[in-house]
Coordinates of C-alpha atoms in Angstrom, one line a residue:
M1 CA 24.2 -25.5 -46.6
S2 CA 21.3 -24.5 -44.3
R3 CA 20.9 -20.7 -43.9
I4 CA 19.3 -21.2 -40.5
G5 CA 22.0 -23.8 -39.4
K6 CA 24.8 -21.3 -40.1
L7 CA 23.4 -18.9 -37.5
P8 CA 24.9 -19.3 -34.0
V9 CA 22.5 -19.6 -31.0
E10 CA 23.1 -16.8 -28.5
I11 CA 23.2 -18.0 -24.9
P12 CA 21.6 -15.6 -22.4
D13 CA 23.3 -14.9 -19.0
K14 CA 20.9 -17.0 -17.0
V15 CA 21.3 -20.1 -19.2
T16 CA 23.9 -22.9 -19.0
I17 CA 24.4 -25.3 -21.9
T18 CA 26.2 -28.6 -21.6
V19 CA 27.2 -30.6 -24.7
E20 CA 28.3 -34.2 -24.2
G21 CA 28.9 -35.9 -27.5
N22 CA 25.6 -35.3 -29.3
S23 CA 23.5 -34.8 -26.2
V24 CA 22.7 -31.2 -25.3
T25 CA 21.4 -30.1 -21.9
V26 CA 20.0 -26.6 -21.4
E27 CA 19.3 -25.3 -17.9
G28 CA 17.7 -22.0 -17.1
P29 CA 15.4 -20.1 -14.7
R30 CA 12.3 -22.0 -15.8
G31 CA 13.7 -25.5 -15.8
K32 CA 16.0 -28.0 -17.6
L33 CA 15.7 -29.6 -21.0
S34 CA 17.9 -32.2 -22.7
R35 CA 17.9 -33.8 -26.2
T36 CA 20.1 -36.2 -28.1
F37 CA 20.8 -35.4 -31.8
P38 CA 21.9 -37.7 -34.6
E39 CA 25.6 -38.3 -35.1
V40 CA 25.7 -36.5 -38.4
V41 CA 25.9 -33.0 -36.8
D42 CA 28.7 -31.5 -34.7
I43 CA 27.6 -29.2 -31.8
A44 CA 30.1 -26.9 -30.2
T45 CA 29.9 -24.2 -27.6
T46 CA 32.0 -21.1 -27.3
D47 CA 31.8 -18.2 -24.8
S48 CA 28.2 -17.2 -25.3
R49 CA 27.2 -19.1 -28.5
V50 CA 26.3 -22.6 -29.7
T51 CA 27.2 -23.6 -33.3
V52 CA 26.0 -26.5 -35.3
A53 CA 27.8 -28.0 -38.4
P54 CA 27.2 -31.0 -40.5
R55 CA 29.8 -33.8 -40.3
K56 CA 29.2 -35.1 -43.8
N57 CA 27.7 -33.8 -47.0
S58 CA 24.9 -36.2 -47.1
R59 CA 21.3 -35.2 -47.6
F60 CA 20.3 -36.3 -44.0
A61 CA 23.3 -34.4 -42.5
R62 CA 22.3 -31.2 -44.4
S63 CA 18.7 -31.5 -43.3
M64 CA 19.6 -32.2 -39.6
H65 CA 22.0 -29.2 -39.6
G66 CA 19.2 -26.6 -39.6
T67 CA 16.9 -28.7 -37.6
A68 CA 19.4 -29.2 -34.7
R69 CA 20.1 -25.5 -34.6
S70 CA 16.4 -24.7 -34.4
L71 CA 15.7 -27.2 -31.7
I72 CA 18.6 -25.9 -29.6
A73 CA 17.3 -22.3 -30.1
N74 CA 13.8 -23.5 -29.0
M75 CA 15.3 -25.1 -25.9
V76 CA 17.0 -21.9 -24.9
K77 CA 13.9 -19.8 -25.4
G78 CA 11.8 -22.4 -23.5
V79 CA 14.0 -22.3 -20.4
V80 CA 14.1 -18.5 -20.4
E81 CA 10.6 -17.5 -21.5
G82 CA 8.5 -20.7 -21.9
Y83 CA 5.8 -21.4 -24.5
R84 CA 2.1 -20.9 -24.3
K85 CA -0.9 -21.9 -26.4
D86 CA -4.4 -20.5 -25.7
L87 CA -7.5 -22.5 -26.7
E88 CA -11.1 -21.4 -26.8
I89 CA -14.2 -23.6 -26.5
R90 CA -17.3 -22.3 -28.5
G91 CA -20.7 -23.8 -28.3
V92 CA -23.8 -23.6 -26.2
G93 CA -23.2 -25.6 -23.0
Y94 CA -19.7 -26.5 -23.9
R95 CA -17.3 -26.1 -21.0
A96 CA -14.1 -27.4 -19.4
V97 CA -13.1 -28.0 -15.8
L98 CA -9.7 -28.9 -14.4
T99 CA -9.7 -31.4 -11.6
G100 CA -6.2 -32.1 -10.4
R101 CA -4.2 -33.2 -13.4
T102 CA -7.3 -34.1 -15.5
L103 CA -9.1 -31.9 -17.9
D104 CA -12.8 -32.7 -18.1
M105 CA -14.6 -31.2 -21.0
N106 CA -18.3 -31.3 -22.0
L107 CA -18.4 -30.8 -25.7
G108 CA -21.9 -31.9 -26.7
Y109 CA -21.2 -35.6 -26.6
S110 CA -23.2 -38.1 -24.5
H111 CA -20.0 -38.6 -22.4
P112 CA -17.4 -36.2 -21.0
A113 CA -14.1 -35.8 -22.9
I114 CA -11.4 -36.5 -20.3
Y115 CA -7.7 -35.6 -21.0
P116 CA -5.0 -36.5 -18.4
V117 CA -2.5 -33.6 -18.5
P118 CA 1.1 -34.9 -18.9
D119 CA 4.1 -33.9 -16.8
G120 CA 6.0 -30.9 -18.0
V121 CA 2.9 -28.9 -19.0
E122 CA 0.7 -26.7 -16.9
V123 CA -3.0 -26.3 -18.0
T124 CA -5.3 -23.7 -16.5
V125 CA -9.0 -23.1 -17.3
K126 CA -10.6 -19.6 -17.1
D127 CA -14.3 -18.8 -17.5
N128 CA -15.0 -22.5 -18.3
T129 CA -14.2 -21.8 -21.9
R130 CA -10.6 -20.6 -22.1
I131 CA -7.8 -23.1 -21.7
K132 CA -4.2 -22.1 -21.3
V133 CA -1.4 -24.6 -22.0
E134 CA 2.1 -23.5 -20.7
G135 CA 5.5 -25.2 -20.5
I136 CA 9.1 -25.1 -21.4
D137 CA 9.1 -27.7 -24.2
K138 CA 7.7 -26.2 -27.4
Q139 CA 6.9 -29.6 -28.9
L140 CA 5.1 -30.9 -25.8
V141 CA 3.0 -27.7 -25.5
G142 CA 1.9 -27.9 -29.1
E143 CA 1.2 -31.6 -28.9
V144 CA -1.0 -31.1 -25.8
A145 CA -2.9 -28.2 -27.4
A146 CA -3.4 -30.3 -30.6
S147 CA -4.6 -33.3 -28.5
I148 CA -7.2 -31.1 -26.7
R149 CA -8.3 -29.6 -30.0
R150 CA -8.7 -33.0 -31.5
F151 CA -11.7 -33.9 -29.1
Y152 CA -13.9 -31.5 -31.2
P153 CA -12.2 -29.6 -34.0
P154 CA -14.1 -26.4 -35.0
E155 CA -16.8 -27.2 -37.5
P156 CA -17.4 -24.8 -40.5
Y157 CA -21.2 -24.4 -40.3
K158 CA -21.8 -23.0 -36.8
G159 CA -18.2 -22.6 -35.6
R160 CA -18.6 -24.9 -32.6
G161 CA -15.7 -26.7 -31.1
V162 CA -12.3 -26.3 -29.6
R163 CA -10.0 -23.8 -31.4
I164 CA -6.6 -22.3 -30.9
V165 CA -7.0 -18.5 -30.2
G166 CA -6.3 -16.7 -33.5
E167 CA -6.9 -19.7 -35.7
Y168 CA -9.0 -18.9 -38.8
V169 CA -11.9 -21.3 -39.3
R170 CA -13.5 -21.0 -42.7
R171 CA -17.2 -20.7 -42.4
K172 CA -19.6 -22.2 -44.9
E173 CA -23.2 -21.3 -45.8
G174 CA -25.7 -24.0 -44.8
K175 CA -28.4 -25.5 -47.0
T176 CA -31.1 -23.1 -48.3
A177 CA -34.8 -24.1 -48.9
G178 CA -35.8 -23.8 -52.3

């Protein structure tokens, strides 16, 4: 049985959790999230805890046991604190501008890289090279940050590109004459 799945999820004072069948709705000060889980897990709430248990002893049920518990814990953390990813653009002349709900980036291509920001995520640009992605859904915040990074991943020779702050980029030595 999953060690993570055995742990109950603590419910803070400001959060309300509603469980209807296998659909879980979490509402807190920053917003509301809901998710439907497979029928192989039982989700129950007590006074200030949510517990998850597998219904069967199948491989899928055991794997979803810990996954469901982690997703519920992420939902609770999201509506209380939220999630944030910081990105950094490196390169001469590389910059980003936010126009309404559209992120417009000049990354050395002959055309601008345009990314429409989805609902549920807030994107801010500081100093034309720092992008901050914030939201209550952990998966959506990570997906948006990865999509922005995908326009120009950091390259190993000069280090140019879009990187997540704190990400290690292995640098390589270039060709030598001789």
